[in-house]
PDB file of C-alpha atoms in Angstrom:
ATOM      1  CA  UNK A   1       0.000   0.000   0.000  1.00 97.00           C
ATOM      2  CA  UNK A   2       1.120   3.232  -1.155  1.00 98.00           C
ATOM      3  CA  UNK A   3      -0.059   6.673   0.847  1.00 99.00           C
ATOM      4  CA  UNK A   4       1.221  10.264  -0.010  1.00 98.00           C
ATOM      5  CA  UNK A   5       0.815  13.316   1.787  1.00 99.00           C
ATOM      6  CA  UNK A   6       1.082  17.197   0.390  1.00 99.00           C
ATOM      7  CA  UNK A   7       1.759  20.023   2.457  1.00 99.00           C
ATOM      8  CA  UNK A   8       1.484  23.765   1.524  1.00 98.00           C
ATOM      9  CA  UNK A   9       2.934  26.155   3.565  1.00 97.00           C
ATOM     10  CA  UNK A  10       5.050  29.210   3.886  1.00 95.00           C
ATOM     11  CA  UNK A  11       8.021  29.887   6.506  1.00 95.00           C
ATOM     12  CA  UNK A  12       6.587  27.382   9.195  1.00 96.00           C
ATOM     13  CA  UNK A  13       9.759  27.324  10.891  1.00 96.00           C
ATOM     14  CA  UNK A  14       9.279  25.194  14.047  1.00 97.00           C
ATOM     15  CA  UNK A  15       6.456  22.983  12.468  1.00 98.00           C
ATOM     16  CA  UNK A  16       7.968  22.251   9.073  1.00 99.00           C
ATOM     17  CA  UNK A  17      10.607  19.554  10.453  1.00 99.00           C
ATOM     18  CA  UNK A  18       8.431  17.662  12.623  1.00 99.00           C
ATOM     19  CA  UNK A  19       5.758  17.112   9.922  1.00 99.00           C
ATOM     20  CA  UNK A  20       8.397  15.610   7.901  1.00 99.00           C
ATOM     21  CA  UNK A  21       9.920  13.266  10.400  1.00 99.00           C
ATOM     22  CA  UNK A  22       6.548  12.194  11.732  1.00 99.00           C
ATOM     23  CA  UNK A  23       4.576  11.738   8.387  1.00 99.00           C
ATOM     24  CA  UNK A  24       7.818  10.170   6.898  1.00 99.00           C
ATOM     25  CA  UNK A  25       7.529   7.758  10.135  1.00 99.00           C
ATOM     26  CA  UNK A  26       4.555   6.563   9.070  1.00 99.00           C
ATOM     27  CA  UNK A  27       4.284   6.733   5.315  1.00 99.00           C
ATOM     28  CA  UNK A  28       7.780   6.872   4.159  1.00 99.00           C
ATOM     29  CA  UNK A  29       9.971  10.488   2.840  1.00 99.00           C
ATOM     30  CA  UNK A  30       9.686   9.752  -1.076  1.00 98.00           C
ATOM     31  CA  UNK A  31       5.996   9.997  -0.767  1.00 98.00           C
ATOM     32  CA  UNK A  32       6.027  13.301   1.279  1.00 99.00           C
ATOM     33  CA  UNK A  33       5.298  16.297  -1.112  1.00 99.00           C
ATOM     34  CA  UNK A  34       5.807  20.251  -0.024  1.00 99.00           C
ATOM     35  CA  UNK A  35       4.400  22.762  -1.979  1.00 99.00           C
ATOM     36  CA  UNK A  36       6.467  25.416  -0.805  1.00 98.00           C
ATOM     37  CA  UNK A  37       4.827  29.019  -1.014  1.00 96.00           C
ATOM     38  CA  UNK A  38       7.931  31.365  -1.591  1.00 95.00           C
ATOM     39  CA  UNK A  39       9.726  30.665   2.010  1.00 96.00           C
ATOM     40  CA  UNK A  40      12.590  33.263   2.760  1.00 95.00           C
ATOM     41  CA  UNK A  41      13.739  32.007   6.257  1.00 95.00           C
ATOM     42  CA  UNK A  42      16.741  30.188   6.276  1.00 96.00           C
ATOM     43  CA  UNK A  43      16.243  27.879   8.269  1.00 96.00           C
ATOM     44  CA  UNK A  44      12.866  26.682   6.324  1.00 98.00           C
ATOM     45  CA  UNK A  45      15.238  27.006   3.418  1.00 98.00           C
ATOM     46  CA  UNK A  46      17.547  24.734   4.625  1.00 98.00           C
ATOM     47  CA  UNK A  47      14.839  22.426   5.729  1.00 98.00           C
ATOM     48  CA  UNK A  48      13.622  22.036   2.452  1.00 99.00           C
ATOM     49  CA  UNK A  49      17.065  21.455   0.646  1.00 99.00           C
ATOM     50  CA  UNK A  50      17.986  18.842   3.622  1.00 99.00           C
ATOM     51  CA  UNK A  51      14.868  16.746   3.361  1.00 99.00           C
ATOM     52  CA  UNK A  52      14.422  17.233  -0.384  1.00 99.00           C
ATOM     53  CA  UNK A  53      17.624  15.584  -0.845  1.00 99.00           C
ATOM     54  CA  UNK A  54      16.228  12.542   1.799  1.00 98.00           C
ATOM     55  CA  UNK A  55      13.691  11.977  -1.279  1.00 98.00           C
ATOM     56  CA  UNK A  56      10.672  14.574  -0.251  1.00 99.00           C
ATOM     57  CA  UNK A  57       9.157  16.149  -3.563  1.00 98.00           C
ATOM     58  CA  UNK A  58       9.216  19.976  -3.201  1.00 99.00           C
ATOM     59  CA  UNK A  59       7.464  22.065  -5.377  1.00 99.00           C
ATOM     60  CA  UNK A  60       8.223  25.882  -4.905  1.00 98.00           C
ATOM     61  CA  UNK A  61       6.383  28.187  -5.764  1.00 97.00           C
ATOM     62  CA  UNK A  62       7.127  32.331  -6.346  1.00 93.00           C
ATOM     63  CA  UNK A  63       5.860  34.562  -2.858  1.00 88.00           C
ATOM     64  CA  UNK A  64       3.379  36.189  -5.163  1.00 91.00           C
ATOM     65  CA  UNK A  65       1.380  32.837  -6.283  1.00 92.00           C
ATOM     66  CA  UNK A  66      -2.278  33.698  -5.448  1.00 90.00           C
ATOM     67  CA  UNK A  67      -2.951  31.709  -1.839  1.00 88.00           C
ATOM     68  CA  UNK A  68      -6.483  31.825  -3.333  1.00 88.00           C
ATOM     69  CA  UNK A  69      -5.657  28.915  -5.437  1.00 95.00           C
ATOM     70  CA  UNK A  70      -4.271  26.445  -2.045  1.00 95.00           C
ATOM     71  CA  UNK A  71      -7.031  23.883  -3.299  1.00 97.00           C
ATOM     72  CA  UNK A  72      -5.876  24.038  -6.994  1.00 98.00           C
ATOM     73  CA  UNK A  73      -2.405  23.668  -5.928  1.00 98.00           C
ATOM     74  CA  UNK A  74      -2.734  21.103  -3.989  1.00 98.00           C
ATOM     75  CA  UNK A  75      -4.833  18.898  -6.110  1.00 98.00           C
ATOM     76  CA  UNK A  76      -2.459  19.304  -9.002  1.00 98.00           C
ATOM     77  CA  UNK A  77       0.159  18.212  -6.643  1.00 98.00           C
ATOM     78  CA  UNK A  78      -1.560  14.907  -5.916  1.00 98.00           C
ATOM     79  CA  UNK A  79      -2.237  13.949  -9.367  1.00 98.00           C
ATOM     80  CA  UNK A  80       0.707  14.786 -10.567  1.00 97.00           C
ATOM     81  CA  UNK A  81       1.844  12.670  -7.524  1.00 97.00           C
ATOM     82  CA  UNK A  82      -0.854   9.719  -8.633  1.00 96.00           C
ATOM     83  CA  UNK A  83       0.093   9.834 -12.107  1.00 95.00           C
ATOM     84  CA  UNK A  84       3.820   8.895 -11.266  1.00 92.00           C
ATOM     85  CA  UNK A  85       3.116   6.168  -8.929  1.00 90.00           C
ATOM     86  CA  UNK A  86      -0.138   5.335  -8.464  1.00 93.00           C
ATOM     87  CA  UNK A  87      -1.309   5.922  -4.856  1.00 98.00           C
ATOM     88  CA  UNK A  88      -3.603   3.877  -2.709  1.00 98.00           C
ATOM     89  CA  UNK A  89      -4.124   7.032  -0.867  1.00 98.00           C
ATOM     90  CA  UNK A  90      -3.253  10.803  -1.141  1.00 99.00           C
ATOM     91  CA  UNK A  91      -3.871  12.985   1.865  1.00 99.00           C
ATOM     92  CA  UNK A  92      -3.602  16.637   2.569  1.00 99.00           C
ATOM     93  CA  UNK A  93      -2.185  17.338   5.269  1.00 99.00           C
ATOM     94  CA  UNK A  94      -1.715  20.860   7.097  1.00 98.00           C
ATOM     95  CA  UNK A  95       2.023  21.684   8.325  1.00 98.00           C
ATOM     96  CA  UNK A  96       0.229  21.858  12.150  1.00 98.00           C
ATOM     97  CA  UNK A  97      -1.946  18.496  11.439  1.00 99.00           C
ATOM     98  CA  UNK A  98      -0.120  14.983  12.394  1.00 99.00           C
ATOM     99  CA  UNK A  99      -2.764  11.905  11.808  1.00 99.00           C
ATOM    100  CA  UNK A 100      -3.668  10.064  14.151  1.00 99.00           C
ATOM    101  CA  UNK A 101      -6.543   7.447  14.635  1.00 99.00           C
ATOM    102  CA  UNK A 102      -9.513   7.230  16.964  1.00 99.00           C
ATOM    103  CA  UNK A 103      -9.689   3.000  18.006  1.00 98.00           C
ATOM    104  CA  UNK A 104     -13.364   1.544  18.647  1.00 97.00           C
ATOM    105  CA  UNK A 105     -13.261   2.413  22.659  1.00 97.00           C
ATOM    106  CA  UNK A 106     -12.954   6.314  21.533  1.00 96.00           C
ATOM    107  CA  UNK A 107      -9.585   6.268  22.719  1.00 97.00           C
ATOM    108  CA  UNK A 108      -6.322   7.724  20.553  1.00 99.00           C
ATOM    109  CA  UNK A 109      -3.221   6.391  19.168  1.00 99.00           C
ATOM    110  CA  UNK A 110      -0.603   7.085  16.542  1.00 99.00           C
ATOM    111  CA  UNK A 111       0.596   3.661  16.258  1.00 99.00           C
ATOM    112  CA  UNK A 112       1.601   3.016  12.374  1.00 99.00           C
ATOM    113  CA  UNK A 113      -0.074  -0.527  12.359  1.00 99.00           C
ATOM    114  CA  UNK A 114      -3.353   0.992  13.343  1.00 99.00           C
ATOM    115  CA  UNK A 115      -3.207   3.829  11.117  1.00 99.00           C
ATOM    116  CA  UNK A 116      -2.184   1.522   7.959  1.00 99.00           C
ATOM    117  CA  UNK A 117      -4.816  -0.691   8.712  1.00 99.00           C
ATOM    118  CA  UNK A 118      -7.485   1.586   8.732  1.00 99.00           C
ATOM    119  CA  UNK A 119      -6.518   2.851   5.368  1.00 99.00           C
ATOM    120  CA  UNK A 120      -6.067  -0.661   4.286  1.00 98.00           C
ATOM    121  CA  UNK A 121      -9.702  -1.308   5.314  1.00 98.00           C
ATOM    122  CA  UNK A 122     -10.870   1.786   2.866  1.00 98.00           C
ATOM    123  CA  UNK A 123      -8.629   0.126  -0.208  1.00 97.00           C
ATOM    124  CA  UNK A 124     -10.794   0.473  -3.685  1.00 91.00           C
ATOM    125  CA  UNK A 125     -13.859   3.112  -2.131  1.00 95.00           C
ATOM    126  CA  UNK A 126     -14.699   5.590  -4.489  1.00 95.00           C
ATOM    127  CA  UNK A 127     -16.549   8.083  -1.894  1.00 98.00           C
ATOM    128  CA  UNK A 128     -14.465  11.213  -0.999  1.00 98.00           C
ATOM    129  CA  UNK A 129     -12.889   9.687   2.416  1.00 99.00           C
ATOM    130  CA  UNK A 130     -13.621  12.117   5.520  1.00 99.00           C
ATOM    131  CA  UNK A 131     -11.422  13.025   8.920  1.00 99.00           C
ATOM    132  CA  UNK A 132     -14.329  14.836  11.469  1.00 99.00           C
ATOM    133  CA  UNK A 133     -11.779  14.751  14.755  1.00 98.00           C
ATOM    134  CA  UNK A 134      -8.778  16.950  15.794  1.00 98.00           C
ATOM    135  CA  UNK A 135      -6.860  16.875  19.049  1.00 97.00           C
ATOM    136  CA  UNK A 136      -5.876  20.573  19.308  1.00 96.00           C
ATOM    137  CA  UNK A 137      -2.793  21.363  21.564  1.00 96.00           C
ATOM    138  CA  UNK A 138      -2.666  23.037  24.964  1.00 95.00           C
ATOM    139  CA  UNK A 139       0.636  25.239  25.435  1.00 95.00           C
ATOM    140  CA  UNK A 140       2.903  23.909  28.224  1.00 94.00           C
ATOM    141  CA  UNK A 141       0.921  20.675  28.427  1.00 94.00           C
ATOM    142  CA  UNK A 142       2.235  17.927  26.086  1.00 95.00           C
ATOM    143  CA  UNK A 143       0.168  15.103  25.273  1.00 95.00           C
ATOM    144  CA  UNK A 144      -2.908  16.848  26.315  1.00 95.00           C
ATOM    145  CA  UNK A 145      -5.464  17.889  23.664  1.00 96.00           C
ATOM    146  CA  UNK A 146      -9.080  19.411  23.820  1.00 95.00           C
ATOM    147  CA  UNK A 147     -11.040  17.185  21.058  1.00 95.00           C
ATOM    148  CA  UNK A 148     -13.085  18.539  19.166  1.00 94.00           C
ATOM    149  CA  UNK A 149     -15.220  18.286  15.922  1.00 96.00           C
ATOM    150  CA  UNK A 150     -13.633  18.776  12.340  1.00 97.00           C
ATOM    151  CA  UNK A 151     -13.676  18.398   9.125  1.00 98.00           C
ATOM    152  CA  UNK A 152     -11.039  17.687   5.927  1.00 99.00           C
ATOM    153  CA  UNK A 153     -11.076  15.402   3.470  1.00 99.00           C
ATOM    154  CA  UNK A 154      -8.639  13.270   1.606  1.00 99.00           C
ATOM    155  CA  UNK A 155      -8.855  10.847  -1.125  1.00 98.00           C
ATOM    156  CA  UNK A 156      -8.315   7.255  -2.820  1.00 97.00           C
ATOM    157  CA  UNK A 157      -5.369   7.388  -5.506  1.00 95.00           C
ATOM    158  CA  UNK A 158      -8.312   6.068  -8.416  1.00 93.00           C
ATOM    159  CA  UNK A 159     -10.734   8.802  -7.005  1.00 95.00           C
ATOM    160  CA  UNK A 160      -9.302  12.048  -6.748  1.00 97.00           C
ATOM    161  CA  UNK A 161     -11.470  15.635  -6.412  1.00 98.00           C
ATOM    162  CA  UNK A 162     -10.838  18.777  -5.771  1.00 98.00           C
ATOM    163  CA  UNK A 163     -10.001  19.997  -2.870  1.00 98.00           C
ATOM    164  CA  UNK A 164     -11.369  23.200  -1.809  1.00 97.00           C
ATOM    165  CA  UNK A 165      -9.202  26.601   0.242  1.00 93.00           C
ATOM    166  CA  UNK A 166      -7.894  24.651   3.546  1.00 94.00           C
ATOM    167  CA  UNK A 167      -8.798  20.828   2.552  1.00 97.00           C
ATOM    168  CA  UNK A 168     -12.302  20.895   4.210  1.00 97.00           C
ATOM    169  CA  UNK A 169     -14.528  19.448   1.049  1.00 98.00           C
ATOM    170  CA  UNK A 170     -14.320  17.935  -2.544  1.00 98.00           C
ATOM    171  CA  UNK A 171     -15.932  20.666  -4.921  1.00 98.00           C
ATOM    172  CA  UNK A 172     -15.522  18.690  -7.808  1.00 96.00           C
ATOM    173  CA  UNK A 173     -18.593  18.210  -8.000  1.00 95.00           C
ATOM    174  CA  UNK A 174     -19.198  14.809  -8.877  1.00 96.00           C
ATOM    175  CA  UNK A 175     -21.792  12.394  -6.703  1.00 94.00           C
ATOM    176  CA  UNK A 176     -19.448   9.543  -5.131  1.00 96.00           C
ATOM    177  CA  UNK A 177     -20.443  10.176  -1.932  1.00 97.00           C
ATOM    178  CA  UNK A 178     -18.588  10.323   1.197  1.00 98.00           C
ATOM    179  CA  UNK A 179     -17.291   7.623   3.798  1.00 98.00           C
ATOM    180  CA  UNK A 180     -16.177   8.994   7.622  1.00 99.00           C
ATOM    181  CA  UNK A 181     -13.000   7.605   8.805  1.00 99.00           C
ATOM    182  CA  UNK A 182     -11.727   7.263  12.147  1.00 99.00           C
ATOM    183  CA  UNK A 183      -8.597   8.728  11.404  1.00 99.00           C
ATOM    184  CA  UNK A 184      -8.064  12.203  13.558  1.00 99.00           C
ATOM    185  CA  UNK A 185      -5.418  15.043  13.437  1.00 99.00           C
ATOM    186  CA  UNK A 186      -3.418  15.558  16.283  1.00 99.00           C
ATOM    187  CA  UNK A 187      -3.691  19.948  15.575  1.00 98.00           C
ATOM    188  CA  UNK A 188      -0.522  22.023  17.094  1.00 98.00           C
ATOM    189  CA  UNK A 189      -2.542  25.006  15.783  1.00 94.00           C
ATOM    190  CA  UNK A 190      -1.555  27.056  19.175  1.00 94.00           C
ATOM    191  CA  UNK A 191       1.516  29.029  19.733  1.00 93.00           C
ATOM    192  CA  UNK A 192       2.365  31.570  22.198  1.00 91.00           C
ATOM    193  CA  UNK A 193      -0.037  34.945  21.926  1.00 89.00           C
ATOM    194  CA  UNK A 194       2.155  37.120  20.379  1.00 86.00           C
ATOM    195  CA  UNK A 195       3.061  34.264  17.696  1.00 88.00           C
ATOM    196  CA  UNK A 196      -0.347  33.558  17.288  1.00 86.00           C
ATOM    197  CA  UNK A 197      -1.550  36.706  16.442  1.00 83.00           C
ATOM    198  CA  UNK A 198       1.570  36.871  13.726  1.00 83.00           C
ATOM    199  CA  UNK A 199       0.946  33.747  12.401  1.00 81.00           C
ATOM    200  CA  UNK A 200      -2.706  34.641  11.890  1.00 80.00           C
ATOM    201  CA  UNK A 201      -1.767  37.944   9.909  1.00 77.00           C
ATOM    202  CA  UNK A 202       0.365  36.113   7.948  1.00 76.00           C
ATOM    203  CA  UNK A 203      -2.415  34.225   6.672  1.00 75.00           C
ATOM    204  CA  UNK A 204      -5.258  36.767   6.516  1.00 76.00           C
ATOM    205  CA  UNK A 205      -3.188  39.167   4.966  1.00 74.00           C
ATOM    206  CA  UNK A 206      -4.261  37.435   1.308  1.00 72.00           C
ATOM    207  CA  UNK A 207      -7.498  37.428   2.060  1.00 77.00           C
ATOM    208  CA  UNK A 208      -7.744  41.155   4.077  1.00 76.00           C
ATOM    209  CA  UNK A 209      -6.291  44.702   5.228  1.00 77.00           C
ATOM    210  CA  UNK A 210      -4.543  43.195   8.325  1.00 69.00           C
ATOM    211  CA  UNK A 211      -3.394  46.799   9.521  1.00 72.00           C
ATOM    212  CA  UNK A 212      -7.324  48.059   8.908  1.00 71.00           C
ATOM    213  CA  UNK A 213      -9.203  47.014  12.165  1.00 72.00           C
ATOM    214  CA  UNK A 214     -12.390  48.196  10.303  1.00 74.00           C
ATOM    215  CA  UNK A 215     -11.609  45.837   7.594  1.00 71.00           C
ATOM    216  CA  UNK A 216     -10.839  43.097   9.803  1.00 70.00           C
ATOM    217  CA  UNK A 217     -14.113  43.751  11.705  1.00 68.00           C
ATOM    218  CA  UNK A 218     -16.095  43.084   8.902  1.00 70.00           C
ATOM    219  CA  UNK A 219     -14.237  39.843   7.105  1.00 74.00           C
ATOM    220  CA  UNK A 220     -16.216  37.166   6.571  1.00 67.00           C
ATOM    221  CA  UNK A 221     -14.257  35.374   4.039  1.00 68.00           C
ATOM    222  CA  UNK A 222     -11.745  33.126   4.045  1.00 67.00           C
ATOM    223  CA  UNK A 223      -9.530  32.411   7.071  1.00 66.00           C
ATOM    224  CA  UNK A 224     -12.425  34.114   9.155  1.00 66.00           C
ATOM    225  CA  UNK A 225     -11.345  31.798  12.013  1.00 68.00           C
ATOM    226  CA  UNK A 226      -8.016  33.230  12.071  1.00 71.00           C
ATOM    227  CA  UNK A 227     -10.281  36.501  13.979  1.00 73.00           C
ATOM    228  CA  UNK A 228     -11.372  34.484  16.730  1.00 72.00           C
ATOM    229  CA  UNK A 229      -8.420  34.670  18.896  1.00 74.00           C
ATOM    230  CA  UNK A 230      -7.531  38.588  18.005  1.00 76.00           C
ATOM    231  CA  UNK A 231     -11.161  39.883  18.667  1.00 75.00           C
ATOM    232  CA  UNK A 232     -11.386  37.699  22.150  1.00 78.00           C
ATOM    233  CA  UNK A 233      -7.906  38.674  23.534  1.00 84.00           C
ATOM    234  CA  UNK A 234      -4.587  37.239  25.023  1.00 85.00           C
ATOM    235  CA  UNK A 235      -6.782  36.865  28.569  1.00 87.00           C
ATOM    236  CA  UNK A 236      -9.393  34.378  26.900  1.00 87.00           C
ATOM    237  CA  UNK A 237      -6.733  32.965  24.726  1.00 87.00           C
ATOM    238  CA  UNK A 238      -4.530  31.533  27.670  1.00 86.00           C
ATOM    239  CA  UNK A 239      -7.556  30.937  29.494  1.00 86.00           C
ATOM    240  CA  UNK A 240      -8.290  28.499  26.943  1.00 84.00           C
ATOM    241  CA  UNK A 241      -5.073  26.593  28.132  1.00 87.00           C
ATOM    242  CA  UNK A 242      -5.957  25.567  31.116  1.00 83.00           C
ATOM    243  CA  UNK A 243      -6.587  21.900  32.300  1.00 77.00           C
ATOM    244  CA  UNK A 244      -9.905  20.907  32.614  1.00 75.00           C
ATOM    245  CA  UNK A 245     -12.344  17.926  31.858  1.00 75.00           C
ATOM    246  CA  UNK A 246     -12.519  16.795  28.358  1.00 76.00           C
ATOM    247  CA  UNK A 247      -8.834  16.026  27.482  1.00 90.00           C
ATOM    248  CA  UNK A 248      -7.850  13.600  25.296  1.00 94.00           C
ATOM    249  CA  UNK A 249      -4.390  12.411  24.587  1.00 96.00           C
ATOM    250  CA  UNK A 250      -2.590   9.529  22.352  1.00 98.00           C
ATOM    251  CA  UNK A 251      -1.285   6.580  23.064  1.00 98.00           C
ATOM    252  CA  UNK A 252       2.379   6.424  22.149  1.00 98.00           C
ATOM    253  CA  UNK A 253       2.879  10.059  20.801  1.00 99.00           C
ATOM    254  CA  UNK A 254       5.403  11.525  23.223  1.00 98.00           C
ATOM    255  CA  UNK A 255       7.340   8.106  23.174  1.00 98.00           C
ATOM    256  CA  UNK A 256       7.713   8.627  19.201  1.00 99.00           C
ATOM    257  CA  UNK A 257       8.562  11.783  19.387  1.00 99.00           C
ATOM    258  CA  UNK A 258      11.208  11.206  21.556  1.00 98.00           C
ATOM    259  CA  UNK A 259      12.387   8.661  19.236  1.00 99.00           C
ATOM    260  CA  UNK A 260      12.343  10.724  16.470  1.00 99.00           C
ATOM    261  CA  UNK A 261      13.951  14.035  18.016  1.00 98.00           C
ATOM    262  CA  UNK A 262      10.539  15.906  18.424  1.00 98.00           C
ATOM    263  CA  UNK A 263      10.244  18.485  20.474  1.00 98.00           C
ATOM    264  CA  UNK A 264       6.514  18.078  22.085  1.00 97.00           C
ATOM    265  CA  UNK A 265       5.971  21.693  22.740  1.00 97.00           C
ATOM    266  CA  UNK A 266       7.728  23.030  18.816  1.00 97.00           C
ATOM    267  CA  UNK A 267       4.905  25.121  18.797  1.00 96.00           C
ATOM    268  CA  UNK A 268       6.720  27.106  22.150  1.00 94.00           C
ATOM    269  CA  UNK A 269      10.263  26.973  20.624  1.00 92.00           C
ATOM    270  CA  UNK A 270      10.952  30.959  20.041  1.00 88.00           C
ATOM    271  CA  UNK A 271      11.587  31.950  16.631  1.00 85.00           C
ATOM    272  CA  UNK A 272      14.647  32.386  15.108  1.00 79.00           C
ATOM    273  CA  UNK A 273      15.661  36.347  13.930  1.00 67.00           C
ATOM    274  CA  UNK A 274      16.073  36.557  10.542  1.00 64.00           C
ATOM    275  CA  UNK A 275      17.813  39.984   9.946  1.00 55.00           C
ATOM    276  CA  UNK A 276      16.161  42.195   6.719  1.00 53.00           C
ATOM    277  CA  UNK A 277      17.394  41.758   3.585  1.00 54.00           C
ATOM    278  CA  UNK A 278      19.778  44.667   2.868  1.00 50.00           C
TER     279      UNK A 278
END
């Protein structure tokens, strides 16, 4: 069985790394492909040139390539991917998502077995395969989660869509249905406040006047979700990161990152200056 996994990001510097080792873990680096949307930190840069040579397909793109087109880019990745070497499975896979799988008893594990299985299990379905769990991180609490509801797809190698903006549907518009897996992602979507709030500009800046706090009062569009943290404030952020009832974890996570040199809390690890260009 054959499984590939594209990733589209931009100067993740602390994520970019782990995704790799982890994903190559479980499905191997040759069929690991980054779509790489005009990086300029060095150390991403490096990244890329260290792990492409380890066999990872990267695919880089100039910093003005319209983020609009993430779906379009990332489909074309996966067929050109398919039509190569013909893929059981093809999954896209954000640079702060690790999968995971949800067993029978509702608890979580990232053991490789499990996860191949399951895929194995969904060998030669046609519907547009579904992932409707993620384990989002707590900051200073590793191997803690808050689960909650989500929704991405991914798809067999002899059925591929199109992927809409941020993975969540198939717009292709055809009628093949879809089939819910138990597979989850294990989310490291939260970073320290002040990172946070960067990170989100980043993002919304394609979509909106970040600087225009009118503007940004009013978006609706995509990324919308990236708001949610900036309009609540750091006080109900961090508040958010406090223990409580409903906490998940996985079986086996923390010892495999430790095996494979992953930090648990990347998301903390400060930044590295990068000094302007002259």
């Amino acid at each position: 069985m054959r499984v590939g996994c594209v990733l589209m990001q931009r100067n993740e510097v602390n994520a970019l790394e782990p995704w790799l080792l982890y994903h190559a873990h479980l499905f191997g680096m040759e069929n690991l492909c980054v779509i790489d949307h005009g990086s300029t930190h060095p150390k991403v840069l490096n990244t890329l040139l260290w792990y492409e040579a380890e066999g990872v397909r990267v695919i880089r793109l100039p910093e003005d390539a319209d983020f609009h087109l993430q779906g379009e880019f990332m489909t074309a990745a996966m067929r050109e991917m398919n039509a190569r070497d013909e893929y059981d499975f093809l999954l896209p896979i954000d640079c702060d998502e690790f999968l995971a799988i949800r067993r029978e008893d509702g608890s979580f594990t990232c053991a490789r077995d499990e996860i191949l299985n399951c895929l194995a299990s969904c060998i030669g379905r046609q519907e547009t395969l579904e992932i409707k769990q993620n384990l989002l991180n707590i900051l200073g609490q590793p191997g803690r989660y808050w689960v909650l509801p989500y929704q991405k797809v991914f798809f067999s190698g002899r059925s591929i869509g199109t992927l809409c903006h941020g993975s969540h549907q198939d717009i292709s518009g055809r009628d093949n249905g879809l089939l819910e897996t138990p597979l989850v992602f294990v989310h490291f979507h939260h970073k320290p406040w002040d990172e946070q709030i960067k990170a989100s500009k980043e993002k919304l800046r394609h979509f909106v006047d970040v600087d225009d706090p009118a503007a940004l009062a009013d978006f609706k569009g995509l990324g919308w979700h990236l708001l949610v943290h900036m309009k609540e404030g750091e006080a109900a952020y961090n508040e958010m990161m406090r223990d409580g009832p409903g906490l998940g974890q996985v079986d086996g996570l923390l010892p495999l990152f430790a095996q494979l040199h992953i930090n648990p809390l990347f998301t903390e690890q400060p930044i590295p200056f990068t000094p302007p260009a002259p």
